Amino acid sequence: MKIDKKHLLNYSILIPYMILSVLGLIVVYSTTSPTSIQAGGNGFGMVLNQGIFWIASLCAIALLYRMRLDFLKKGSFITLIIFIEIILLLLSRFVSGTINGAHGWLRIGAFSVQPAEYLKIILVWFLAYRFSRKQEEIGIYDYQALTLNRWIPRAFNDWRVIVALLIGIVAIMPDLGNATILMLTVVIMIAVSGIGYRWFSTMLGSIVGVSTIILASIWLIGVERVAKIPVFGYVAKRFSAFFNPFKDLSGSGHQLANSYYAMSNGGWFGLGLGNSIEKRGYLPEAHTDFVFSIVIEEFGFFGASLILALLFFLILRIILVGIRAKDPFNSMMALGIGGMMLMQTFINIGGISGLIPSTGVTFPFLSQGGNSLLVLSVAIAFVLNIDANERRDALYEQLRAEKEQEEN
């Protein structure tokens, strides 16, 4: 008996994805049309671009859902993807121009490609492949199985060298937001690989400790001195805003201060869709990094909380797929994707609220950015495919058991 995968589609993941994507198109139009029209441009320009990427995303989901998962487990294919990604990252860093003080975009015709966005799903895929092949060794040797009992890697094909190279290129763009997401995603992947919980606790504690030391050092040394470092001069301005956004309202603190104003304007129920004040030239990047501030201003705390709850529901359903999966690769892929989306949400919300320095990270689904939407959609497609395969395998196993029982 053949079970068609179309009957195993997980609508508890697909429906929230569709709602958030459509809501994202509405928010993109709301946040970009006033300034576009003011500049004499097309008010639908940005949303049309986002819509094209969304249509491409739906096609990618339909295609990837029907494919066999075996193609994800081919080492030669993963190696090729990693090689191409390294080339694209180097081109975006050393060949392309800067946008908002950072490299990272490759212009292809009317569209731009941001390789760092695609690295998120590639890194989850790569580590899930590597770690899933070491499950027996991990069960015996714990964390040492992942490092071959060597704290310092000796070969280029060591996963630690590859990961450090990829994240390092992103960091020197400088794109510390995506670099932070990638680093935290790696920690999550290590945590779900099967190692003892004490290793995860140690790594998490080390990250918190190092981050605290860095922030304290910048505060003691002074942002002005740190800003003289060639690569991280632009990033230093974000730290200045983090320490006191109201000290320089016309400069480094302009975005964060106006983010506060937007959230304050929203109150409990918001000003209404399209009625934001801050998006009309007061809050720069209102359609990307700080889009959720505008969401709060227009939908209010109550409406924004519902949107956030829907996103968290989607993430929890993805994590649940990973918890229930029996295949180690499938489990780590789903858990890594859920963790990556959770980290991106946390870093964005932390940045716009001043809990952590602003890093330029987009809000999942709602921010304008075709590359981000496409990557998230591909991640959703992988999870839907994994869930369908796991459920189909479970049904086949149940049918075999029932058949054996009837024969006996």
mmCIF file of C-alpha atoms in Angstrom, residues 68-88 118-133 156-159 162-163 166 189 327 329-330 332-333 382:
data_model
loop_
_atom_site.group_PDB
_atom_site.id
_atom_site.type_symbol
_atom_site.label_atom_id
_atom_site.label_comp_id
_atom_site.label_asym_id
_atom_site.label_seq_id
_atom_site.Cartn_x
_atom_site.Cartn_y
_atom_site.Cartn_z
ATOM 1 C CA ARG A 68 12.997 12.575 -1.391
ATOM 2 C CA LEU A 69 14.972 13.490 1.710
ATOM 3 C CA ASP A 70 17.910 11.362 0.589
ATOM 4 C CA PHE A 71 19.318 14.252 -1.440
ATOM 5 C CA LEU A 72 19.928 16.165 1.807
ATOM 6 C CA LYS A 73 22.176 13.373 3.095
ATOM 7 C CA LYS A 74 24.670 13.311 0.217
ATOM 8 C CA GLY A 75 28.071 14.488 1.419
ATOM 9 C CA SER A 76 29.288 15.514 -2.041
ATOM 10 C CA PHE A 77 26.219 17.701 -2.590
ATOM 11 C CA ILE A 78 26.625 19.406 0.806
ATOM 12 C CA THR A 79 30.332 20.011 0.088
ATOM 13 C CA LEU A 80 29.454 21.659 -3.233
ATOM 14 C CA ILE A 81 26.857 23.911 -1.552
ATOM 15 C CA ILE A 82 29.385 24.944 1.139
ATOM 16 C CA PHE A 83 31.999 25.733 -1.532
ATOM 17 C CA ILE A 84 29.549 27.891 -3.512
ATOM 18 C CA GLU A 85 28.435 29.659 -0.315
ATOM 19 C CA ILE A 86 32.037 30.539 0.598
ATOM 20 C CA ILE A 87 32.599 32.034 -2.864
ATOM 21 C CA LEU A 88 29.375 34.086 -2.634
ATOM 22 C CA TYR A 118 21.140 31.475 3.003
ATOM 23 C CA LEU A 119 23.982 30.441 5.284
ATOM 24 C CA LYS A 120 21.493 30.016 8.149
ATOM 25 C CA ILE A 121 19.742 27.029 6.606
ATOM 26 C CA ILE A 122 22.971 25.719 5.035
ATOM 27 C CA LEU A 123 24.676 25.658 8.437
ATOM 28 C CA VAL A 124 21.787 23.761 10.042
ATOM 29 C CA TRP A 125 21.813 21.294 7.142
ATOM 30 C CA PHE A 126 25.605 20.819 7.259
ATOM 31 C CA LEU A 127 25.781 20.232 11.028
ATOM 32 C CA ALA A 128 22.727 17.925 11.010
ATOM 33 C CA TYR A 129 24.476 15.826 8.359
ATOM 34 C CA ARG A 130 27.804 15.738 10.225
ATOM 35 C CA PHE A 131 26.389 15.078 13.694
ATOM 36 C CA SER A 132 23.800 12.496 12.578
ATOM 37 C CA ARG A 133 26.640 10.305 11.260
ATOM 38 C CA PHE A 156 40.373 21.825 7.034
ATOM 39 C CA ASN A 157 37.529 19.317 6.754
ATOM 40 C CA ASP A 158 36.944 19.542 10.526
ATOM 41 C CA TRP A 159 33.433 20.954 10.965
ATOM 42 C CA ILE A 162 34.390 25.214 8.246
ATOM 43 C CA VAL A 163 31.910 26.784 10.663
ATOM 44 C CA LEU A 166 31.806 30.828 7.348
ATOM 45 C CA MET A 189 22.905 22.147 16.910
ATOM 46 C CA ASP A 327 15.766 9.639 12.384
ATOM 47 C CA PHE A 329 19.205 13.747 10.806
ATOM 48 C CA ASN A 330 15.502 14.640 10.566
ATOM 49 C CA MET A 332 18.405 17.751 14.177
ATOM 50 C CA MET A 333 17.236 19.512 11.000
ATOM 51 C CA PHE A 382 12.244 20.975 4.814
#
